[in-house]
Amino acid sequence: MISRREFLMATAALSAVAGPGLVGRWSRAAAQQTLTEDALLDFEAHGNVTLVHLTDIHAQLRPVYFREPSQNIGVGAVAGLPPHVTGADFLNLYDIAPGSPHAYALTAEDFSALARTYGRMGGLDRIATIVKRIRAERGDQMLLLDGGDTWQGSYTALKTNGQDMVEAMNALAPDAMTGHWEFTYGAERVTEIIGSLPFPFLGGNIYDAEWNEPAFEAYKMFERGGVNIAVLGQAFPYTPIANPRWMFPNWSFGIREEDIAANVEAARAAGADLVVLLSHNGFDVDRALAARVSGIDIILTGHTHDALPEPVKVGSTLLIASGSHGKFVTRLDLDVRDGALKGFRHRLIPVFSDVIAPDAEMDGLITRLRAPFEDELRRELATTETLLYRRGNFNGTFDDLICQALLDVREADIALSPGFRWGTSVLPGEKITVEDLHNACAMTYPAAYRSTMSGETIHAILEDVADNLFNADPYYQQGGDMVRVGGMAYTIDPGATMGNRITDMTLVETGATVEPGRDYVVAGWASVNEATEGPPIWEVVEDYLAQNPVVELKENRLVTLKN
């Protein structure tokens, strides 16, 4: 584990443009035990441009519990570097006191206990309070940018085809957005929504597959504080692989590094003083991109749900990570003069819902949007005695519950649940509601399949997902977590080569080896194949909970990590 001093020395060039107070400012804020809205939002204005960034809200209109990962493995050159630092190591790196509000917001340490102390986080009504306050202060110097994964991830978003989030975000009035899970509503619906937005949807890496021409605007020029700002949009490059290609067959995606470089050059030629990449690549992809493409001043990164209290600097490019599920809003004040970035001041603002007052206008809108669904959202399904969460490289207890439901209800030998990073948490002793369940599985291809697979096929699936996660080349990483398993155990070596990471596959019930040539009944959900049949996953879990009204999960020991 690198020390904080080593980390700061590795990014020492940061001080050349940081101005006073970057390092230590967060530490002083983190030491505060008495929270107030003024303390959270107080900010010494700097320069002539303010960027406000939020990303990966996943359709959460109201405050939530969301446990950060206790394990986030980095491979190759980024091993041990942020964001691949968790728990006590994270607290030590950023000088955050254990048990403090910021320790609760940013790590999984003592999560259940601290959650009862500090409460839920996020809520678009609280975010509106923050945004309006900054707008009132900075006026026409501010840009609000949405990094995507905004319209998907909740019961109400699913029921309205994203319309609840569209209306709420329109009221928040971002200046631009990009996307990823947005595309899982299908090309027709996405086109309809984008055509109605009062701000641009940017995606320079999306092409019309038939004509091989850009399908969306690549960048938009804004004038703020006398500065010409080019905002380039980068949608998730692996959308047709991670999600069903058949939902948007005429669009192709990719990192398209050459296109980014060309768009940066075009923006500079058009008079841009500042170039911002609004990205949904994922942090490690953006870190690699920043080292390979010159001329980008700021990358507002998303997709991998990382929340970092300080920027990471690669060359002359600042990488900003603003977390997920509405837990954080980033404010970045910039001093831009003579066509160049001269300095900045940064704050990752934790959205403590019990501290930041809800904006009345947004609260009223959210109440109206949710009203038709409130009775169903509140319907209780069971009580959990185990903390339910999703994030983590290899297992999350919410997916352990889903896997157990698949094994029992679908009568399978082995269960598979995708390693999505979205999904909120439920504290021990609380009721599991319909809303909680859908926060973990509300999507447009939810069929719970039941099929026969050979041991060789199961091994190949695990190897493929592991390579997507642990490939040493960030450009081959897709940014999720490892597929969750039920009924089966295995050993994984993240540093091994493709085809050699997964070993010792055994059935939990018998201890027997999973044999390559033998067939097993496998149940799973969220297949990207169009012809997948089965009940929606929420029905499977609800059926299981009806028979098991108290959830108490054993510690997951199915995955052995080989170092």
PDB file of N, CA and C in Angstrom, residues 84-149:
ATOM      1  N   HIS A  84      -8.338   2.482  -6.391  1.00  0.00           N
ATOM      2  CA  HIS A  84      -8.182   1.112  -5.905  1.00  0.00           C
ATOM      3  C   HIS A  84      -7.603   1.081  -4.500  1.00  0.00           C
ATOM      4  N   VAL A  85      -8.204   1.872  -3.641  1.00  0.00           N
ATOM      5  CA  VAL A  85      -7.852   1.958  -2.231  1.00  0.00           C
ATOM      6  C   VAL A  85      -9.171   2.006  -1.464  1.00  0.00           C
ATOM      7  N   THR A  86      -9.312   1.173  -0.450  1.00  0.00           N
ATOM      8  CA  THR A  86     -10.586   1.104   0.268  1.00  0.00           C
ATOM      9  C   THR A  86     -10.349   1.046   1.776  1.00  0.00           C
ATOM     10  N   GLY A  87     -11.436   1.195   2.516  1.00  0.00           N
ATOM     11  CA  GLY A  87     -11.425   0.983   3.950  1.00  0.00           C
ATOM     12  C   GLY A  87     -10.439   1.850   4.698  1.00  0.00           C
ATOM     13  N   ALA A  88      -9.739   1.229   5.657  1.00  0.00           N
ATOM     14  CA  ALA A  88      -8.795   1.959   6.503  1.00  0.00           C
ATOM     15  C   ALA A  88      -7.671   2.574   5.685  1.00  0.00           C
ATOM     16  N   ASP A  89      -7.250   1.890   4.623  1.00  0.00           N
ATOM     17  CA  ASP A  89      -6.205   2.449   3.759  1.00  0.00           C
ATOM     18  C   ASP A  89      -6.668   3.752   3.112  1.00  0.00           C
ATOM     19  N   PHE A  90      -7.930   3.805   2.716  1.00  0.00           N
ATOM     20  CA  PHE A  90      -8.486   5.024   2.129  1.00  0.00           C
ATOM     21  C   PHE A  90      -8.486   6.151   3.165  1.00  0.00           C
ATOM     22  N   LEU A  91      -8.924   5.824   4.371  1.00  0.00           N
ATOM     23  CA  LEU A  91      -8.961   6.841   5.429  1.00  0.00           C
ATOM     24  C   LEU A  91      -7.560   7.369   5.725  1.00  0.00           C
ATOM     25  N   ASN A  92      -6.582   6.483   5.775  1.00  0.00           N
ATOM     26  CA  ASN A  92      -5.211   6.910   6.023  1.00  0.00           C
ATOM     27  C   ASN A  92      -4.673   7.762   4.877  1.00  0.00           C
ATOM     28  N   LEU A  93      -4.986   7.374   3.660  1.00  0.00           N
ATOM     29  CA  LEU A  93      -4.475   8.084   2.497  1.00  0.00           C
ATOM     30  C   LEU A  93      -4.939   9.537   2.481  1.00  0.00           C
ATOM     31  N   TYR A  94      -6.202   9.746   2.853  1.00  0.00           N
ATOM     32  CA  TYR A  94      -6.776  11.096   2.779  1.00  0.00           C
ATOM     33  C   TYR A  94      -6.915  11.753   4.159  1.00  0.00           C
ATOM     34  N   ASP A  95      -6.280  11.189   5.163  1.00  0.00           N
ATOM     35  CA  ASP A  95      -6.300  11.770   6.508  1.00  0.00           C
ATOM     36  C   ASP A  95      -7.730  12.005   7.006  1.00  0.00           C
ATOM     37  N   ILE A  96      -8.578  11.012   6.855  1.00  0.00           N
ATOM     38  CA  ILE A  96      -9.972  11.087   7.297  1.00  0.00           C
ATOM     39  C   ILE A  96     -10.114  10.282   8.582  1.00  0.00           C
ATOM     40  N   ALA A  97     -10.713  10.872   9.585  1.00  0.00           N
ATOM     41  CA  ALA A  97     -10.848  10.212  10.880  1.00  0.00           C
ATOM     42  C   ALA A  97     -11.859   9.069  10.808  1.00  0.00           C
ATOM     43  N   PRO A  98     -11.508   7.897  11.340  1.00  0.00           N
ATOM     44  CA  PRO A  98     -12.491   6.804  11.416  1.00  0.00           C
ATOM     45  C   PRO A  98     -13.722   7.261  12.201  1.00  0.00           C
ATOM     46  N   GLY A  99     -14.878   6.835  11.743  1.00  0.00           N
ATOM     47  CA  GLY A  99     -16.116   7.192  12.423  1.00  0.00           C
ATOM     48  C   GLY A  99     -16.650   8.558  12.073  1.00  0.00           C
ATOM     49  N   SER A 100     -15.905   9.333  11.299  1.00  0.00           N
ATOM     50  CA  SER A 100     -16.353  10.670  10.911  1.00  0.00           C
ATOM     51  C   SER A 100     -17.406  10.576   9.815  1.00  0.00           C
ATOM     52  N   PRO A 101     -18.152  11.646   9.579  1.00  0.00           N
ATOM     53  CA  PRO A 101     -19.154  11.612   8.514  1.00  0.00           C
ATOM     54  C   PRO A 101     -18.549  11.306   7.153  1.00  0.00           C
ATOM     55  N   HIS A 102     -17.339  11.784   6.913  1.00  0.00           N
ATOM     56  CA  HIS A 102     -16.729  11.541   5.618  1.00  0.00           C
ATOM     57  C   HIS A 102     -16.193  10.120   5.494  1.00  0.00           C
ATOM     58  N   ALA A 103     -15.820   9.515   6.626  1.00  0.00           N
ATOM     59  CA  ALA A 103     -15.472   8.096   6.617  1.00  0.00           C
ATOM     60  C   ALA A 103     -16.698   7.266   6.245  1.00  0.00           C
ATOM     61  N   TYR A 104     -17.844   7.634   6.777  1.00  0.00           N
ATOM     62  CA  TYR A 104     -19.097   6.956   6.425  1.00  0.00           C
ATOM     63  C   TYR A 104     -19.427   7.131   4.955  1.00  0.00           C
ATOM     64  N   ALA A 105     -19.279   8.338   4.443  1.00  0.00           N
ATOM     65  CA  ALA A 105     -19.667   8.614   3.057  1.00  0.00           C
ATOM     66  C   ALA A 105     -18.777   7.903   2.054  1.00  0.00           C
ATOM     67  N   LEU A 106     -17.500   7.748   2.383  1.00  0.00           N
ATOM     68  CA  LEU A 106     -16.511   7.345   1.380  1.00  0.00           C
ATOM     69  C   LEU A 106     -16.007   5.920   1.512  1.00  0.00           C
ATOM     70  N   THR A 107     -16.334   5.215   2.603  1.00  0.00           N
ATOM     71  CA  THR A 107     -15.841   3.851   2.769  1.00  0.00           C
ATOM     72  C   THR A 107     -16.941   2.952   3.312  1.00  0.00           C
ATOM     73  N   ALA A 108     -16.609   1.652   3.389  1.00  0.00           N
ATOM     74  CA  ALA A 108     -17.527   0.673   3.965  1.00  0.00           C
ATOM     75  C   ALA A 108     -17.268   0.435   5.441  1.00  0.00           C
ATOM     76  N   GLU A 109     -16.301   1.137   6.025  1.00  0.00           N
ATOM     77  CA  GLU A 109     -15.933   0.928   7.424  1.00  0.00           C
ATOM     78  C   GLU A 109     -17.109   1.230   8.362  1.00  0.00           C
ATOM     79  N   ASP A 110     -17.470   0.250   9.187  1.00  0.00           N
ATOM     80  CA  ASP A 110     -18.543   0.409  10.192  1.00  0.00           C
ATOM     81  C   ASP A 110     -19.812   0.979   9.560  1.00  0.00           C
ATOM     82  N   PHE A 111     -20.126   0.506   8.371  1.00  0.00           N
ATOM     83  CA  PHE A 111     -21.186   1.161   7.598  1.00  0.00           C
ATOM     84  C   PHE A 111     -22.528   1.142   8.310  1.00  0.00           C
ATOM     85  N   SER A 112     -22.946  -0.018   8.803  1.00  0.00           N
ATOM     86  CA  SER A 112     -24.289  -0.104   9.398  1.00  0.00           C
ATOM     87  C   SER A 112     -24.425   0.822  10.599  1.00  0.00           C
ATOM     88  N   ALA A 113     -23.411   0.834  11.460  1.00  0.00           N
ATOM     89  CA  ALA A 113     -23.473   1.686  12.647  1.00  0.00           C
ATOM     90  C   ALA A 113     -23.451   3.158  12.271  1.00  0.00           C
ATOM     91  N   LEU A 114     -22.563   3.525  11.346  1.00  0.00           N
ATOM     92  CA  LEU A 114     -22.459   4.928  10.959  1.00  0.00           C
ATOM     93  C   LEU A 114     -23.687   5.384  10.175  1.00  0.00           C
ATOM     94  N   ALA A 115     -24.295   4.469   9.436  1.00  0.00           N
ATOM     95  CA  ALA A 115     -25.508   4.830   8.699  1.00  0.00           C
ATOM     96  C   ALA A 115     -26.616   5.250   9.654  1.00  0.00           C
ATOM     97  N   ARG A 116     -26.684   4.617  10.808  1.00  0.00           N
ATOM     98  CA  ARG A 116     -27.721   4.977  11.783  1.00  0.00           C
ATOM     99  C   ARG A 116     -27.404   6.327  12.432  1.00  0.00           C
ATOM    100  N   THR A 117     -26.127   6.695  12.420  1.00  0.00           N
ATOM    101  CA  THR A 117     -25.726   7.989  12.973  1.00  0.00           C
ATOM    102  C   THR A 117     -25.919   9.114  11.983  1.00  0.00           C
ATOM    103  N   TYR A 118     -25.472   8.901  10.754  1.00  0.00           N
ATOM    104  CA  TYR A 118     -25.427   9.995   9.776  1.00  0.00           C
ATOM    105  C   TYR A 118     -26.555   9.964   8.744  1.00  0.00           C
ATOM    106  N   GLY A 119     -27.280   8.859   8.652  1.00  0.00           N
ATOM    107  CA  GLY A 119     -28.476   8.830   7.820  1.00  0.00           C
ATOM    108  C   GLY A 119     -28.220   8.589   6.349  1.00  0.00           C
ATOM    109  N   ARG A 120     -29.268   8.778   5.588  1.00  0.00           N
ATOM    110  CA  ARG A 120     -29.216   8.559   4.144  1.00  0.00           C
ATOM    111  C   ARG A 120     -28.454   9.693   3.459  1.00  0.00           C
ATOM    112  N   MET A 121     -28.104   9.427   2.212  1.00  0.00           N
ATOM    113  CA  MET A 121     -27.396  10.433   1.424  1.00  0.00           C
ATOM    114  C   MET A 121     -28.077  10.599   0.076  1.00  0.00           C
ATOM    115  N   GLY A 122     -27.815  11.737  -0.545  1.00  0.00           N
ATOM    116  CA  GLY A 122     -28.345  11.989  -1.871  1.00  0.00           C
ATOM    117  C   GLY A 122     -29.749  12.574  -1.845  1.00  0.00           C
ATOM    118  N   GLY A 123     -30.448  12.345  -2.933  1.00  0.00           N
ATOM    119  CA  GLY A 123     -31.764  12.932  -3.129  1.00  0.00           C
ATOM    120  C   GLY A 123     -31.664  14.108  -4.068  1.00  0.00           C
ATOM    121  N   LEU A 124     -32.415  14.058  -5.152  1.00  0.00           N
ATOM    122  CA  LEU A 124     -32.306  15.126  -6.147  1.00  0.00           C
ATOM    123  C   LEU A 124     -32.813  16.456  -5.599  1.00  0.00           C
ATOM    124  N   ASP A 125     -33.670  16.410  -4.578  1.00  0.00           N
ATOM    125  CA  ASP A 125     -34.118  17.659  -3.953  1.00  0.00           C
ATOM    126  C   ASP A 125     -32.972  18.323  -3.187  1.00  0.00           C
ATOM    127  N   ARG A 126     -32.122  17.520  -2.548  1.00  0.00           N
ATOM    128  CA  ARG A 126     -30.945  18.084  -1.866  1.00  0.00           C
ATOM    129  C   ARG A 126     -29.899  18.549  -2.884  1.00  0.00           C
ATOM    130  N   ILE A 127     -29.736  17.776  -3.930  1.00  0.00           N
ATOM    131  CA  ILE A 127     -28.813  18.185  -4.988  1.00  0.00           C
ATOM    132  C   ILE A 127     -29.255  19.512  -5.594  1.00  0.00           C
ATOM    133  N   ALA A 128     -30.556  19.690  -5.756  1.00  0.00           N
ATOM    134  CA  ALA A 128     -31.077  20.954  -6.287  1.00  0.00           C
ATOM    135  C   ALA A 128     -30.717  22.126  -5.380  1.00  0.00           C
ATOM    136  N   THR A 129     -30.755  21.898  -4.067  1.00  0.00           N
ATOM    137  CA  THR A 129     -30.348  22.945  -3.125  1.00  0.00           C
ATOM    138  C   THR A 129     -28.898  23.349  -3.365  1.00  0.00           C
ATOM    139  N   ILE A 130     -28.031  22.366  -3.541  1.00  0.00           N
ATOM    140  CA  ILE A 130     -26.607  22.636  -3.779  1.00  0.00           C
ATOM    141  C   ILE A 130     -26.415  23.380  -5.090  1.00  0.00           C
ATOM    142  N   VAL A 131     -27.045  22.878  -6.141  1.00  0.00           N
ATOM    143  CA  VAL A 131     -26.877  23.476  -7.468  1.00  0.00           C
ATOM    144  C   VAL A 131     -27.388  24.920  -7.479  1.00  0.00           C
ATOM    145  N   LYS A 132     -28.543  25.149  -6.883  1.00  0.00           N
ATOM    146  CA  LYS A 132     -29.097  26.504  -6.880  1.00  0.00           C
ATOM    147  C   LYS A 132     -28.221  27.465  -6.082  1.00  0.00           C
ATOM    148  N   ARG A 133     -27.655  26.974  -5.006  1.00  0.00           N
ATOM    149  CA  ARG A 133     -26.781  27.834  -4.200  1.00  0.00           C
ATOM    150  C   ARG A 133     -25.530  28.229  -5.000  1.00  0.00           C
ATOM    151  N   ILE A 134     -24.945  27.276  -5.706  1.00  0.00           N
ATOM    152  CA  ILE A 134     -23.756  27.601  -6.500  1.00  0.00           C
ATOM    153  C   ILE A 134     -24.123  28.515  -7.659  1.00  0.00           C
ATOM    154  N   ARG A 135     -25.274  28.267  -8.276  1.00  0.00           N
ATOM    155  CA  ARG A 135     -25.719  29.136  -9.375  1.00  0.00           C
ATOM    156  C   ARG A 135     -25.915  30.569  -8.889  1.00  0.00           C
ATOM    157  N   ALA A 136     -26.520  30.699  -7.718  1.00  0.00           N
ATOM    158  CA  ALA A 136     -26.768  32.044  -7.189  1.00  0.00           C
ATOM    159  C   ALA A 136     -25.454  32.775  -6.939  1.00  0.00           C
ATOM    160  N   GLU A 137     -24.439  32.028  -6.556  1.00  0.00           N
ATOM    161  CA  GLU A 137     -23.144  32.627  -6.265  1.00  0.00           C
ATOM    162  C   GLU A 137     -22.360  32.931  -7.532  1.00  0.00           C
ATOM    163  N   ARG A 138     -22.360  31.978  -8.470  1.00  0.00           N
ATOM    164  CA  ARG A 138     -21.450  32.086  -9.617  1.00  0.00           C
ATOM    165  C   ARG A 138     -22.130  32.550 -10.901  1.00  0.00           C
ATOM    166  N   GLY A 139     -23.447  32.467 -10.947  1.00  0.00           N
ATOM    167  CA  GLY A 139     -24.171  33.000 -12.103  1.00  0.00           C
ATOM    168  C   GLY A 139     -23.718  32.399 -13.415  1.00  0.00           C
ATOM    169  N   ASP A 140     -23.368  33.270 -14.378  1.00  0.00           N
ATOM    170  CA  ASP A 140     -23.021  32.800 -15.716  1.00  0.00           C
ATOM    171  C   ASP A 140     -21.587  32.278 -15.801  1.00  0.00           C
ATOM    172  N   GLN A 141     -20.957  32.044 -14.653  1.00  0.00           N
ATOM    173  CA  GLN A 141     -19.645  31.401 -14.636  1.00  0.00           C
ATOM    174  C   GLN A 141     -19.741  29.886 -14.471  1.00  0.00           C
ATOM    175  N   MET A 142     -20.961  29.358 -14.272  1.00  0.00           N
ATOM    176  CA  MET A 142     -21.133  27.955 -13.908  1.00  0.00           C
ATOM    177  C   MET A 142     -21.644  27.096 -15.049  1.00  0.00           C
ATOM    178  N   LEU A 143     -21.107  25.858 -15.142  1.00  0.00           N
ATOM    179  CA  LEU A 143     -21.618  24.811 -16.015  1.00  0.00           C
ATOM    180  C   LEU A 143     -21.991  23.606 -15.161  1.00  0.00           C
ATOM    181  N   LEU A 144     -23.197  23.076 -15.345  1.00  0.00           N
ATOM    182  CA  LEU A 144     -23.632  21.858 -14.667  1.00  0.00           C
ATOM    183  C   LEU A 144     -23.613  20.719 -15.683  1.00  0.00           C
ATOM    184  N   LEU A 145     -22.855  19.659 -15.393  1.00  0.00           N
ATOM    185  CA  LEU A 145     -22.646  18.576 -16.344  1.00  0.00           C
ATOM    186  C   LEU A 145     -23.015  17.236 -15.716  1.00  0.00           C
ATOM    187  N   ASP A 146     -23.800  16.451 -16.467  1.00  0.00           N
ATOM    188  CA  ASP A 146     -24.322  15.162 -16.021  1.00  0.00           C
ATOM    189  C   ASP A 146     -23.597  14.049 -16.782  1.00  0.00           C
ATOM    190  N   GLY A 147     -22.905  13.168 -16.034  1.00  0.00           N
ATOM    191  CA  GLY A 147     -22.089  12.129 -16.648  1.00  0.00           C
ATOM    192  C   GLY A 147     -22.821  10.885 -17.076  1.00  0.00           C
ATOM    193  N   GLY A 148     -24.144  10.822 -16.938  1.00  0.00           N
ATOM    194  CA  GLY A 148     -24.897   9.683 -17.451  1.00  0.00           C
ATOM    195  C   GLY A 148     -25.218   8.629 -16.413  1.00  0.00           C
ATOM    196  N   ASP A 149     -25.844   7.516 -16.869  1.00  0.00           N
ATOM    197  CA  ASP A 149     -26.467   6.534 -15.983  1.00  0.00           C
ATOM    198  C   ASP A 149     -27.443   7.245 -15.066  1.00  0.00           C
TER     199      ASP A 149
END
